[in-house]
Amino acid sequence: MTSAYDLSDGRRLRADRARQVADVLRCQIRRGAFESGVLPREERLVAEFGTTRNAVRDALDLLRAEGLLERLPGVGTVVTAAGKVPHGLHRLLGLGETLHEHGVIVNEIRACGLITPPPAITSRLALPDDTPVVHLERLRRLNGVPLSLDQTYLEPELGRALLEEDLVHEDVFVLIERLKGPLGRAELTVEAVNADPHSAAVLEAPRGTATLLVERLTHLADARPVDLEFIRFRGDRLTLRGTLHRSL
């Protein structure tokens, strides 16, 4: 029986088929499916995906443009070493805690100190207008490679105490718990934005490159908001992962 909505592969645009193949291959690359580091030959991919050689070649071109693959004469299409690192969304963790298996996070402190922020910031931190807060800007590197540019606004008492700590090598979350007790929850928003010229330069990324902009408001266990962050992750170096459960 043929559905009224059935569109056979032959009726779809070559670009649509290429994108479909690229999505599956990208997922396999992220999960380490190609242990040898070399992708199957084009003929095998054509058979596996039931599509055309041109669609497979276009898919491989898409992934090469993303920096996931390269073509080596005499070897074939290989996975590059510069893959994305996974950032889990299962728990409230700092970047160093999350990526400790992938290397060392070091923070370059670009700005820090007491400022009087706009009401949009103080209201999120449940503070009266014109209350000074501590502002912290960090360029965060994984194994020396720029990964994120973080803007952090901290409740003033906590923020002043954090300025006396090792902000270069420690996660802010770890320091907060050391000073104030356990964290409770965080509200999180993630959206894709193109890097402005200055952010791209700081992150050593091509101008206009995609970034994952994370807005996160973190609360202590007693529900007090203490840490508001705007984090720009390089989209070509990090992927977000999580497990979702549906309760009916």
JSON list of C-alpha atoms in Angstrom, two decimals:
[
{"chain": "A", "resi": 1, "resn": "MET", "atom": "CA", "xyz": [0.00, 0.00, 0.00]},
{"chain": "A", "resi": 2, "resn": "THR", "atom": "CA", "xyz": [1.36, 3.40, -0.96]},
{"chain": "A", "resi": 3, "resn": "SER", "atom": "CA", "xyz": [0.72, 6.38, 1.32]},
{"chain": "A", "resi": 4, "resn": "ALA", "atom": "CA", "xyz": [-0.52, 9.62, -0.16]},
{"chain": "A", "resi": 5, "resn": "TYR", "atom": "CA", "xyz": [2.57, 11.18, 1.43]},
{"chain": "A", "resi": 6, "resn": "ASP", "atom": "CA", "xyz": [5.05, 8.63, 0.14]},
{"chain": "A", "resi": 7, "resn": "LEU", "atom": "CA", "xyz": [8.04, 10.19, -1.61]},
{"chain": "A", "resi": 8, "resn": "SER", "atom": "CA", "xyz": [10.47, 7.63, -2.95]},
{"chain": "A", "resi": 9, "resn": "ASP", "atom": "CA", "xyz": [14.18, 8.31, -2.73]},
{"chain": "A", "resi": 10, "resn": "GLY", "atom": "CA", "xyz": [14.28, 8.76, -6.47]},
{"chain": "A", "resi": 11, "resn": "ARG", "atom": "CA", "xyz": [11.92, 11.73, -6.27]},
{"chain": "A", "resi": 12, "resn": "ARG", "atom": "CA", "xyz": [13.92, 13.54, -3.60]},
{"chain": "A", "resi": 13, "resn": "LEU", "atom": "CA", "xyz": [16.53, 16.16, -4.36]},
{"chain": "A", "resi": 14, "resn": "ARG", "atom": "CA", "xyz": [20.12, 14.98, -4.42]},
{"chain": "A", "resi": 15, "resn": "ALA", "atom": "CA", "xyz": [20.92, 17.59, -1.72]},
{"chain": "A", "resi": 16, "resn": "ASP", "atom": "CA", "xyz": [18.22, 16.10, 0.53]},
{"chain": "A", "resi": 17, "resn": "ARG", "atom": "CA", "xyz": [19.66, 12.62, 0.15]},
{"chain": "A", "resi": 18, "resn": "ALA", "atom": "CA", "xyz": [23.19, 13.91, 0.79]},
{"chain": "A", "resi": 19, "resn": "ARG", "atom": "CA", "xyz": [22.09, 15.64, 3.99]},
{"chain": "A", "resi": 20, "resn": "GLN", "atom": "CA", "xyz": [20.40, 12.45, 5.18]},
{"chain": "A", "resi": 21, "resn": "VAL", "atom": "CA", "xyz": [23.57, 10.42, 4.58]},
{"chain": "A", "resi": 22, "resn": "ALA", "atom": "CA", "xyz": [25.73, 13.11, 6.24]},
{"chain": "A", "resi": 23, "resn": "ASP", "atom": "CA", "xyz": [23.55, 13.14, 9.36]},
{"chain": "A", "resi": 24, "resn": "VAL", "atom": "CA", "xyz": [23.92, 9.38, 9.86]},
{"chain": "A", "resi": 25, "resn": "LEU", "atom": "CA", "xyz": [27.65, 9.35, 9.15]},
{"chain": "A", "resi": 26, "resn": "ARG", "atom": "CA", "xyz": [28.21, 12.31, 11.50]},
{"chain": "A", "resi": 27, "resn": "CYS", "atom": "CA", "xyz": [26.44, 10.42, 14.28]},
{"chain": "A", "resi": 28, "resn": "GLN", "atom": "CA", "xyz": [28.58, 7.35, 13.63]},
{"chain": "A", "resi": 29, "resn": "ILE", "atom": "CA", "xyz": [31.76, 9.43, 13.69]},
{"chain": "A", "resi": 30, "resn": "ARG", "atom": "CA", "xyz": [30.79, 11.03, 17.01]},
{"chain": "A", "resi": 31, "resn": "ARG", "atom": "CA", "xyz": [30.16, 7.62, 18.55]},
{"chain": "A", "resi": 32, "resn": "GLY", "atom": "CA", "xyz": [33.42, 6.09, 17.31]},
{"chain": "A", "resi": 33, "resn": "ALA", "atom": "CA", "xyz": [31.84, 3.64, 14.89]},
{"chain": "A", "resi": 34, "resn": "PHE", "atom": "CA", "xyz": [34.86, 3.69, 12.56]},
{"chain": "A", "resi": 35, "resn": "GLU", "atom": "CA", "xyz": [37.51, 2.22, 14.85]},
{"chain": "A", "resi": 36, "resn": "SER", "atom": "CA", "xyz": [40.15, 2.13, 12.14]},
{"chain": "A", "resi": 37, "resn": "GLY", "atom": "CA", "xyz": [39.55, 5.80, 11.42]},
{"chain": "A", "resi": 38, "resn": "VAL", "atom": "CA", "xyz": [38.79, 5.02, 7.78]},
{"chain": "A", "resi": 39, "resn": "LEU", "atom": "CA", "xyz": [35.29, 5.17, 6.30]},
{"chain": "A", "resi": 40, "resn": "PRO", "atom": "CA", "xyz": [33.99, 2.35, 4.09]},
{"chain": "A", "resi": 41, "resn": "ARG", "atom": "CA", "xyz": [34.53, 2.76, 0.35]},
{"chain": "A", "resi": 42, "resn": "GLU", "atom": "CA", "xyz": [31.97, 4.77, -1.58]},
{"chain": "A", "resi": 43, "resn": "GLU", "atom": "CA", "xyz": [30.52, 1.63, -3.19]},
{"chain": "A", "resi": 44, "resn": "ARG", "atom": "CA", "xyz": [29.68, 0.18, 0.22]},
{"chain": "A", "resi": 45, "resn": "LEU", "atom": "CA", "xyz": [28.12, 3.44, 1.42]},
{"chain": "A", "resi": 46, "resn": "VAL", "atom": "CA", "xyz": [26.00, 3.61, -1.73]},
{"chain": "A", "resi": 47, "resn": "ALA", "atom": "CA", "xyz": [24.72, 0.09, -1.01]},
{"chain": "A", "resi": 48, "resn": "GLU", "atom": "CA", "xyz": [24.18, 0.72, 2.71]},
{"chain": "A", "resi": 49, "resn": "PHE", "atom": "CA", "xyz": [22.20, 3.90, 2.19]},
{"chain": "A", "resi": 50, "resn": "GLY", "atom": "CA", "xyz": [20.43, 2.79, -0.96]},
{"chain": "A", "resi": 51, "resn": "THR", "atom": "CA", "xyz": [21.23, 6.02, -2.71]},
{"chain": "A", "resi": 52, "resn": "THR", "atom": "CA", "xyz": [23.41, 7.32, -5.52]},
{"chain": "A", "resi": 53, "resn": "ARG", "atom": "CA", "xyz": [27.18, 7.72, -5.68]},
{"chain": "A", "resi": 54, "resn": "ASN", "atom": "CA", "xyz": [26.73, 11.46, -6.24]},
{"chain": "A", "resi": 55, "resn": "ALA", "atom": "CA", "xyz": [24.64, 11.79, -3.07]},
{"chain": "A", "resi": 56, "resn": "VAL", "atom": "CA", "xyz": [27.30, 9.92, -1.07]},
{"chain": "A", "resi": 57, "resn": "ARG", "atom": "CA", "xyz": [30.06, 12.10, -2.48]},
{"chain": "A", "resi": 58, "resn": "ASP", "atom": "CA", "xyz": [28.09, 15.25, -1.65]},
{"chain": "A", "resi": 59, "resn": "ALA", "atom": "CA", "xyz": [27.58, 13.96, 1.91]},
{"chain": "A", "resi": 60, "resn": "LEU", "atom": "CA", "xyz": [31.31, 13.34, 2.31]},
{"chain": "A", "resi": 61, "resn": "ASP", "atom": "CA", "xyz": [31.99, 16.85, 0.99]},
{"chain": "A", "resi": 62, "resn": "LEU", "atom": "CA", "xyz": [29.66, 18.27, 3.66]},
{"chain": "A", "resi": 63, "resn": "LEU", "atom": "CA", "xyz": [31.52, 16.44, 6.41]},
{"chain": "A", "resi": 64, "resn": "ARG", "atom": "CA", "xyz": [34.91, 17.46, 5.01]},
{"chain": "A", "resi": 65, "resn": "ALA", "atom": "CA", "xyz": [33.74, 21.09, 5.09]},
{"chain": "A", "resi": 66, "resn": "GLU", "atom": "CA", "xyz": [32.88, 20.60, 8.78]},
{"chain": "A", "resi": 67, "resn": "GLY", "atom": "CA", "xyz": [36.40, 19.35, 9.45]},
{"chain": "A", "resi": 68, "resn": "LEU", "atom": "CA", "xyz": [35.30, 15.82, 10.36]},
{"chain": "A", "resi": 69, "resn": "LEU", "atom": "CA", "xyz": [36.83, 14.04, 7.37]},
{"chain": "A", "resi": 70, "resn": "GLU", "atom": "CA", "xyz": [39.73, 14.34, 5.00]},
{"chain": "A", "resi": 71, "resn": "ARG", "atom": "CA", "xyz": [40.77, 12.48, 1.89]},
{"chain": "A", "resi": 72, "resn": "LEU", "atom": "CA", "xyz": [44.19, 10.80, 1.97]},
{"chain": "A", "resi": 73, "resn": "PRO", "atom": "CA", "xyz": [45.61, 9.44, -1.30]},
{"chain": "A", "resi": 74, "resn": "GLY", "atom": "CA", "xyz": [46.13, 5.71, -1.12]},
{"chain": "A", "resi": 75, "resn": "VAL", "atom": "CA", "xyz": [44.13, 5.45, 2.13]},
{"chain": "A", "resi": 76, "resn": "GLY", "atom": "CA", "xyz": [40.65, 6.78, 1.50]},
{"chain": "A", "resi": 77, "resn": "THR", "atom": "CA", "xyz": [38.35, 9.02, 3.51]},
{"chain": "A", "resi": 78, "resn": "VAL", "atom": "CA", "xyz": [39.52, 9.21, 7.11]},
{"chain": "A", "resi": 79, "resn": "VAL", "atom": "CA", "xyz": [38.17, 10.73, 10.30]},
{"chain": "A", "resi": 80, "resn": "THR", "atom": "CA", "xyz": [40.23, 13.71, 11.40]},
{"chain": "A", "resi": 81, "resn": "ALA", "atom": "CA", "xyz": [41.73, 13.85, 14.88]},
{"chain": "A", "resi": 82, "resn": "ALA", "atom": "CA", "xyz": [40.05, 17.19, 15.57]},
{"chain": "A", "resi": 83, "resn": "GLY", "atom": "CA", "xyz": [36.61, 15.87, 16.37]},
{"chain": "A", "resi": 84, "resn": "LYS", "atom": "CA", "xyz": [34.05, 17.48, 18.67]},
{"chain": "A", "resi": 85, "resn": "VAL", "atom": "CA", "xyz": [34.03, 16.73, 22.37]},
{"chain": "A", "resi": 86, "resn": "PRO", "atom": "CA", "xyz": [30.70, 15.74, 23.99]},
{"chain": "A", "resi": 87, "resn": "HIS", "atom": "CA", "xyz": [29.24, 17.93, 26.74]},
{"chain": "A", "resi": 88, "resn": "GLY", "atom": "CA", "xyz": [26.62, 16.01, 28.70]},
{"chain": "A", "resi": 89, "resn": "LEU", "atom": "CA", "xyz": [23.40, 17.61, 29.89]},
{"chain": "A", "resi": 90, "resn": "HIS", "atom": "CA", "xyz": [22.56, 14.91, 32.43]},
{"chain": "A", "resi": 91, "resn": "ARG", "atom": "CA", "xyz": [23.93, 16.72, 35.50]},
{"chain": "A", "resi": 92, "resn": "LEU", "atom": "CA", "xyz": [24.86, 20.20, 36.66]},
{"chain": "A", "resi": 93, "resn": "LEU", "atom": "CA", "xyz": [28.64, 20.15, 36.23]},
{"chain": "A", "resi": 94, "resn": "GLY", "atom": "CA", "xyz": [31.38, 22.62, 35.44]},
{"chain": "A", "resi": 95, "resn": "LEU", "atom": "CA", "xyz": [33.30, 22.37, 32.18]},
{"chain": "A", "resi": 96, "resn": "GLY", "atom": "CA", "xyz": [36.38, 20.86, 33.81]},
{"chain": "A", "resi": 97, "resn": "GLU", "atom": "CA", "xyz": [34.25, 18.25, 35.58]},
{"chain": "A", "resi": 98, "resn": "THR", "atom": "CA", "xyz": [32.40, 17.41, 32.37]},
{"chain": "A", "resi": 99, "resn": "LEU", "atom": "CA", "xyz": [35.40, 17.13, 30.06]},
{"chain": "A", "resi": 100, "resn": "HIS", "atom": "CA", "xyz": [38.04, 15.75, 32.42]},
{"chain": "A", "resi": 101, "resn": "GLU", "atom": "CA", "xyz": [38.33, 12.57, 30.32]},
{"chain": "A", "resi": 102, "resn": "HIS", "atom": "CA", "xyz": [39.18, 14.64, 27.25]},
{"chain": "A", "resi": 103, "resn": "GLY", "atom": "CA", "xyz": [42.00, 16.73, 28.68]},
{"chain": "A", "resi": 104, "resn": "VAL", "atom": "CA", "xyz": [42.80, 19.77, 30.79]},
{"chain": "A", "resi": 105, "resn": "ILE", "atom": "CA", "xyz": [40.68, 22.92, 30.98]},
{"chain": "A", "resi": 106, "resn": "VAL", "atom": "CA", "xyz": [42.62, 26.13, 31.63]},
{"chain": "A", "resi": 107, "resn": "ASN", "atom": "CA", "xyz": [40.92, 29.51, 31.96]},
{"chain": "A", "resi": 108, "resn": "GLU", "atom": "CA", "xyz": [42.32, 32.77, 30.65]},
{"chain": "A", "resi": 109, "resn": "ILE", "atom": "CA", "xyz": [40.87, 35.58, 32.79]},
{"chain": "A", "resi": 110, "resn": "ARG", "atom": "CA", "xyz": [40.05, 38.41, 30.40]},
{"chain": "A", "resi": 111, "resn": "ALA", "atom": "CA", "xyz": [38.10, 40.62, 32.84]},
{"chain": "A", "resi": 112, "resn": "CYS", "atom": "CA", "xyz": [37.09, 40.46, 36.48]},
{"chain": "A", "resi": 113, "resn": "GLY", "atom": "CA", "xyz": [35.80, 42.89, 39.04]},
{"chain": "A", "resi": 114, "resn": "LEU", "atom": "CA", "xyz": [32.82, 44.63, 40.58]},
{"chain": "A", "resi": 115, "resn": "ILE", "atom": "CA", "xyz": [30.38, 46.34, 38.21]},
{"chain": "A", "resi": 116, "resn": "THR", "atom": "CA", "xyz": [26.89, 47.86, 38.40]},
{"chain": "A", "resi": 117, "resn": "PRO", "atom": "CA", "xyz": [24.97, 45.84, 35.80]},
{"chain": "A", "resi": 118, "resn": "PRO", "atom": "CA", "xyz": [21.70, 46.67, 34.04]},
{"chain": "A", "resi": 119, "resn": "PRO", "atom": "CA", "xyz": [18.46, 45.69, 35.81]},
{"chain": "A", "resi": 120, "resn": "ALA", "atom": "CA", "xyz": [18.12, 42.68, 33.46]},
{"chain": "A", "resi": 121, "resn": "ILE", "atom": "CA", "xyz": [21.07, 41.10, 35.30]},
{"chain": "A", "resi": 122, "resn": "THR", "atom": "CA", "xyz": [20.20, 42.03, 38.89]},
{"chain": "A", "resi": 123, "resn": "SER", "atom": "CA", "xyz": [16.61, 40.86, 38.44]},
{"chain": "A", "resi": 124, "resn": "ARG", "atom": "CA", "xyz": [17.78, 37.41, 37.32]},
{"chain": "A", "resi": 125, "resn": "LEU", "atom": "CA", "xyz": [19.98, 37.22, 40.43]},
{"chain": "A", "resi": 126, "resn": "ALA", "atom": "CA", "xyz": [17.05, 38.39, 42.61]},
{"chain": "A", "resi": 127, "resn": "LEU", "atom": "CA", "xyz": [18.95, 41.52, 43.66]},
{"chain": "A", "resi": 128, "resn": "PRO", "atom": "CA", "xyz": [17.71, 45.11, 43.97]},
{"chain": "A", "resi": 129, "resn": "ASP", "atom": "CA", "xyz": [18.45, 47.41, 41.04]},
{"chain": "A", "resi": 130, "resn": "ASP", "atom": "CA", "xyz": [21.85, 49.12, 41.15]},
{"chain": "A", "resi": 131, "resn": "THR", "atom": "CA", "xyz": [23.32, 46.34, 43.30]},
{"chain": "A", "resi": 132, "resn": "PRO", "atom": "CA", "xyz": [26.96, 45.77, 42.30]},
{"chain": "A", "resi": 133, "resn": "VAL", "atom": "CA", "xyz": [27.80, 42.27, 41.12]},
{"chain": "A", "resi": 134, "resn": "VAL", "atom": "CA", "xyz": [31.07, 40.57, 40.24]},
{"chain": "A", "resi": 135, "resn": "HIS", "atom": "CA", "xyz": [31.63, 40.19, 36.50]},
{"chain": "A", "resi": 136, "resn": "LEU", "atom": "CA", "xyz": [34.03, 37.57, 35.19]},
{"chain": "A", "resi": 137, "resn": "GLU", "atom": "CA", "xyz": [35.02, 36.92, 31.59]},
{"chain": "A", "resi": 138, "resn": "ARG", "atom": "CA", "xyz": [37.04, 33.81, 30.76]},
{"chain": "A", "resi": 139, "resn": "LEU", "atom": "CA", "xyz": [38.39, 32.24, 27.60]},
{"chain": "A", "resi": 140, "resn": "ARG", "atom": "CA", "xyz": [38.35, 28.53, 28.32]},
{"chain": "A", "resi": 141, "resn": "ARG", "atom": "CA", "xyz": [40.79, 26.21, 26.57]},
{"chain": "A", "resi": 142, "resn": "LEU", "atom": "CA", "xyz": [40.77, 22.43, 26.32]},
{"chain": "A", "resi": 143, "resn": "ASN", "atom": "CA", "xyz": [44.32, 21.12, 25.89]},
{"chain": "A", "resi": 144, "resn": "GLY", "atom": "CA", "xyz": [45.35, 24.61, 24.82]},
{"chain": "A", "resi": 145, "resn": "VAL", "atom": "CA", "xyz": [42.64, 24.96, 22.15]},
{"chain": "A", "resi": 146, "resn": "PRO", "atom": "CA", "xyz": [39.94, 27.66, 22.59]},
{"chain": "A", "resi": 147, "resn": "LEU", "atom": "CA", "xyz": [36.58, 26.07, 23.40]},
{"chain": "A", "resi": 148, "resn": "SER", "atom": "CA", "xyz": [34.34, 28.72, 24.98]},
{"chain": "A", "resi": 149, "resn": "LEU", "atom": "CA", "xyz": [34.06, 32.38, 25.89]},
{"chain": "A", "resi": 150, "resn": "ASP", "atom": "CA", "xyz": [32.19, 32.82, 29.17]},
{"chain": "A", "resi": 151, "resn": "GLN", "atom": "CA", "xyz": [30.55, 35.91, 30.66]},
{"chain": "A", "resi": 152, "resn": "THR", "atom": "CA", "xyz": [29.65, 35.31, 34.31]},
{"chain": "A", "resi": 153, "resn": "TYR", "atom": "CA", "xyz": [27.73, 37.52, 36.76]},
{"chain": "A", "resi": 154, "resn": "LEU", "atom": "CA", "xyz": [27.93, 36.56, 40.42]},
{"chain": "A", "resi": 155, "resn": "GLU", "atom": "CA", "xyz": [26.08, 37.57, 43.55]},
{"chain": "A", "resi": 156, "resn": "PRO", "atom": "CA", "xyz": [28.42, 40.14, 45.20]},
{"chain": "A", "resi": 157, "resn": "GLU", "atom": "CA", "xyz": [29.38, 38.38, 48.44]},
{"chain": "A", "resi": 158, "resn": "LEU", "atom": "CA", "xyz": [30.12, 35.14, 46.65]},
{"chain": "A", "resi": 159, "resn": "GLY", "atom": "CA", "xyz": [31.79, 36.90, 43.74]},
{"chain": "A", "resi": 160, "resn": "ARG", "atom": "CA", "xyz": [34.24, 38.80, 45.95]},
{"chain": "A", "resi": 161, "resn": "ALA", "atom": "CA", "xyz": [35.21, 35.55, 47.64]},
{"chain": "A", "resi": 162, "resn": "LEU", "atom": "CA", "xyz": [35.73, 33.83, 44.28]},
{"chain": "A", "resi": 163, "resn": "LEU", "atom": "CA", "xyz": [38.14, 36.53, 43.17]},
{"chain": "A", "resi": 164, "resn": "GLU", "atom": "CA", "xyz": [40.53, 35.28, 45.86]},
{"chain": "A", "resi": 165, "resn": "GLU", "atom": "CA", "xyz": [40.45, 31.72, 44.48]},
{"chain": "A", "resi": 166, "resn": "ASP", "atom": "CA", "xyz": [42.28, 29.96, 41.64]},
{"chain": "A", "resi": 167, "resn": "LEU", "atom": "CA", "xyz": [40.02, 30.91, 38.74]},
{"chain": "A", "resi": 168, "resn": "VAL", "atom": "CA", "xyz": [42.61, 29.82, 36.17]},
{"chain": "A", "resi": 169, "resn": "HIS", "atom": "CA", "xyz": [42.51, 26.12, 37.00]},
{"chain": "A", "resi": 170, "resn": "GLU", "atom": "CA", "xyz": [39.27, 25.60, 38.96]},
{"chain": "A", "resi": 171, "resn": "ASP", "atom": "CA", "xyz": [35.64, 25.42, 37.82]},
{"chain": "A", "resi": 172, "resn": "VAL", "atom": "CA", "xyz": [33.46, 28.16, 39.26]},
{"chain": "A", "resi": 173, "resn": "PHE", "atom": "CA", "xyz": [30.93, 25.52, 40.33]},
{"chain": "A", "resi": 174, "resn": "VAL", "atom": "CA", "xyz": [33.55, 23.72, 42.41]},
{"chain": "A", "resi": 175, "resn": "LEU", "atom": "CA", "xyz": [34.57, 26.98, 44.05]},
{"chain": "A", "resi": 176, "resn": "ILE", "atom": "CA", "xyz": [30.97, 27.98, 44.78]},
{"chain": "A", "resi": 177, "resn": "GLU", "atom": "CA", "xyz": [30.31, 24.70, 46.55]},
{"chain": "A", "resi": 178, "resn": "ARG", "atom": "CA", "xyz": [33.52, 25.06, 48.51]},
{"chain": "A", "resi": 179, "resn": "LEU", "atom": "CA", "xyz": [32.48, 28.52, 49.69]},
{"chain": "A", "resi": 180, "resn": "LYS", "atom": "CA", "xyz": [28.69, 28.37, 49.86]},
{"chain": "A", "resi": 181, "resn": "GLY", "atom": "CA", "xyz": [27.62, 24.76, 49.99]},
{"chain": "A", "resi": 182, "resn": "PRO", "atom": "CA", "xyz": [25.93, 22.53, 47.41]},
{"chain": "A", "resi": 183, "resn": "LEU", "atom": "CA", "xyz": [24.36, 23.73, 44.22]},
{"chain": "A", "resi": 184, "resn": "GLY", "atom": "CA", "xyz": [20.77, 22.81, 43.51]},
{"chain": "A", "resi": 185, "resn": "ARG", "atom": "CA", "xyz": [19.57, 23.44, 39.98]},
{"chain": "A", "resi": 186, "resn": "ALA", "atom": "CA", "xyz": [20.13, 25.56, 36.89]},
{"chain": "A", "resi": 187, "resn": "GLU", "atom": "CA", "xyz": [17.84, 26.97, 34.22]},
{"chain": "A", "resi": 188, "resn": "LEU", "atom": "CA", "xyz": [19.36, 26.48, 30.79]},
{"chain": "A", "resi": 189, "resn": "THR", "atom": "CA", "xyz": [18.73, 27.92, 27.32]},
{"chain": "A", "resi": 190, "resn": "VAL", "atom": "CA", "xyz": [20.75, 26.94, 24.25]},
{"chain": "A", "resi": 191, "resn": "GLU", "atom": "CA", "xyz": [20.60, 28.59, 20.84]},
{"chain": "A", "resi": 192, "resn": "ALA", "atom": "CA", "xyz": [22.80, 28.79, 17.77]},
{"chain": "A", "resi": 193, "resn": "VAL", "atom": "CA", "xyz": [24.26, 32.20, 16.90]},
{"chain": "A", "resi": 194, "resn": "ASN", "atom": "CA", "xyz": [26.92, 33.31, 14.46]},
{"chain": "A", "resi": 195, "resn": "ALA", "atom": "CA", "xyz": [30.04, 34.61, 16.17]},
{"chain": "A", "resi": 196, "resn": "ASP", "atom": "CA", "xyz": [30.54, 38.35, 15.94]},
{"chain": "A", "resi": 197, "resn": "PRO", "atom": "CA", "xyz": [33.96, 39.40, 14.60]},
{"chain": "A", "resi": 198, "resn": "HIS", "atom": "CA", "xyz": [35.44, 40.04, 18.06]},
{"chain": "A", "resi": 199, "resn": "SER", "atom": "CA", "xyz": [34.18, 36.77, 19.60]},
{"chain": "A", "resi": 200, "resn": "ALA", "atom": "CA", "xyz": [35.43, 34.85, 16.56]},
{"chain": "A", "resi": 201, "resn": "ALA", "atom": "CA", "xyz": [38.87, 36.42, 16.94]},
{"chain": "A", "resi": 202, "resn": "VAL", "atom": "CA", "xyz": [39.04, 35.59, 20.67]},
{"chain": "A", "resi": 203, "resn": "LEU", "atom": "CA", "xyz": [37.93, 32.01, 20.00]},
{"chain": "A", "resi": 204, "resn": "GLU", "atom": "CA", "xyz": [40.36, 31.78, 17.07]},
{"chain": "A", "resi": 205, "resn": "ALA", "atom": "CA", "xyz": [37.43, 30.77, 14.88]},
{"chain": "A", "resi": 206, "resn": "PRO", "atom": "CA", "xyz": [36.51, 31.81, 11.32]},
{"chain": "A", "resi": 207, "resn": "ARG", "atom": "CA", "xyz": [34.41, 34.97, 11.26]},
{"chain": "A", "resi": 208, "resn": "GLY", "atom": "CA", "xyz": [30.72, 34.15, 11.26]},
{"chain": "A", "resi": 209, "resn": "THR", "atom": "CA", "xyz": [31.30, 30.61, 12.52]},
{"chain": "A", "resi": 210, "resn": "ALA", "atom": "CA", "xyz": [28.42, 29.00, 14.38]},
{"chain": "A", "resi": 211, "resn": "THR", "atom": "CA", "xyz": [28.53, 29.08, 18.16]},
{"chain": "A", "resi": 212, "resn": "LEU", "atom": "CA", "xyz": [26.29, 27.50, 20.77]},
{"chain": "A", "resi": 213, "resn": "LEU", "atom": "CA", "xyz": [25.13, 30.30, 23.06]},
{"chain": "A", "resi": 214, "resn": "VAL", "atom": "CA", "xyz": [24.21, 28.93, 26.48]},
{"chain": "A", "resi": 215, "resn": "GLU", "atom": "CA", "xyz": [22.40, 31.07, 29.03]},
{"chain": "A", "resi": 216, "resn": "ARG", "atom": "CA", "xyz": [22.48, 29.42, 32.46]},
{"chain": "A", "resi": 217, "resn": "LEU", "atom": "CA", "xyz": [21.17, 30.65, 35.81]},
{"chain": "A", "resi": 218, "resn": "THR", "atom": "CA", "xyz": [22.45, 28.50, 38.67]},
{"chain": "A", "resi": 219, "resn": "HIS", "atom": "CA", "xyz": [20.88, 28.27, 42.12]},
{"chain": "A", "resi": 220, "resn": "LEU", "atom": "CA", "xyz": [22.18, 27.01, 45.44]},
{"chain": "A", "resi": 221, "resn": "ALA", "atom": "CA", "xyz": [20.42, 24.09, 47.10]},
{"chain": "A", "resi": 222, "resn": "ASP", "atom": "CA", "xyz": [18.26, 26.59, 49.00]},
{"chain": "A", "resi": 223, "resn": "ALA", "atom": "CA", "xyz": [17.04, 27.98, 45.62]},
{"chain": "A", "resi": 224, "resn": "ARG", "atom": "CA", "xyz": [18.96, 31.28, 45.79]},
{"chain": "A", "resi": 225, "resn": "PRO", "atom": "CA", "xyz": [20.27, 32.33, 42.34]},
{"chain": "A", "resi": 226, "resn": "VAL", "atom": "CA", "xyz": [23.98, 33.10, 42.53]},
{"chain": "A", "resi": 227, "resn": "ASP", "atom": "CA", "xyz": [25.53, 32.64, 39.07]},
{"chain": "A", "resi": 228, "resn": "LEU", "atom": "CA", "xyz": [24.25, 33.92, 35.70]},
{"chain": "A", "resi": 229, "resn": "GLU", "atom": "CA", "xyz": [26.32, 32.91, 32.67]},
{"chain": "A", "resi": 230, "resn": "PHE", "atom": "CA", "xyz": [26.35, 33.58, 28.94]},
{"chain": "A", "resi": 231, "resn": "ILE", "atom": "CA", "xyz": [28.64, 31.01, 27.33]},
{"chain": "A", "resi": 232, "resn": "ARG", "atom": "CA", "xyz": [29.68, 30.90, 23.69]},
{"chain": "A", "resi": 233, "resn": "PHE", "atom": "CA", "xyz": [30.91, 27.44, 22.72]},
{"chain": "A", "resi": 234, "resn": "ARG", "atom": "CA", "xyz": [32.64, 26.87, 19.41]},
{"chain": "A", "resi": 235, "resn": "GLY", "atom": "CA", "xyz": [30.08, 24.82, 17.52]},
{"chain": "A", "resi": 236, "resn": "ASP", "atom": "CA", "xyz": [32.78, 23.03, 15.56]},
{"chain": "A", "resi": 237, "resn": "ARG", "atom": "CA", "xyz": [34.47, 21.74, 18.71]},
{"chain": "A", "resi": 238, "resn": "LEU", "atom": "CA", "xyz": [31.67, 20.72, 21.04]},
{"chain": "A", "resi": 239, "resn": "THR", "atom": "CA", "xyz": [28.39, 18.86, 20.88]},
{"chain": "A", "resi": 240, "resn": "LEU", "atom": "CA", "xyz": [25.68, 18.78, 23.56]},
{"chain": "A", "resi": 241, "resn": "ARG", "atom": "CA", "xyz": [24.26, 15.41, 24.63]},
{"chain": "A", "resi": 242, "resn": "GLY", "atom": "CA", "xyz": [21.52, 14.41, 27.01]},
{"chain": "A", "resi": 243, "resn": "THR", "atom": "CA", "xyz": [19.06, 11.67, 27.94]},
{"chain": "A", "resi": 244, "resn": "LEU", "atom": "CA", "xyz": [15.39, 12.59, 27.97]},
{"chain": "A", "resi": 245, "resn": "HIS", "atom": "CA", "xyz": [12.68, 10.57, 29.74]},
{"chain": "A", "resi": 246, "resn": "ARG", "atom": "CA", "xyz": [9.02, 10.88, 28.89]},
{"chain": "A", "resi": 247, "resn": "SER", "atom": "CA", "xyz": [6.53, 10.45, 31.73]},
{"chain": "A", "resi": 248, "resn": "LEU", "atom": "CA", "xyz": [2.97, 9.77, 30.65]}
]
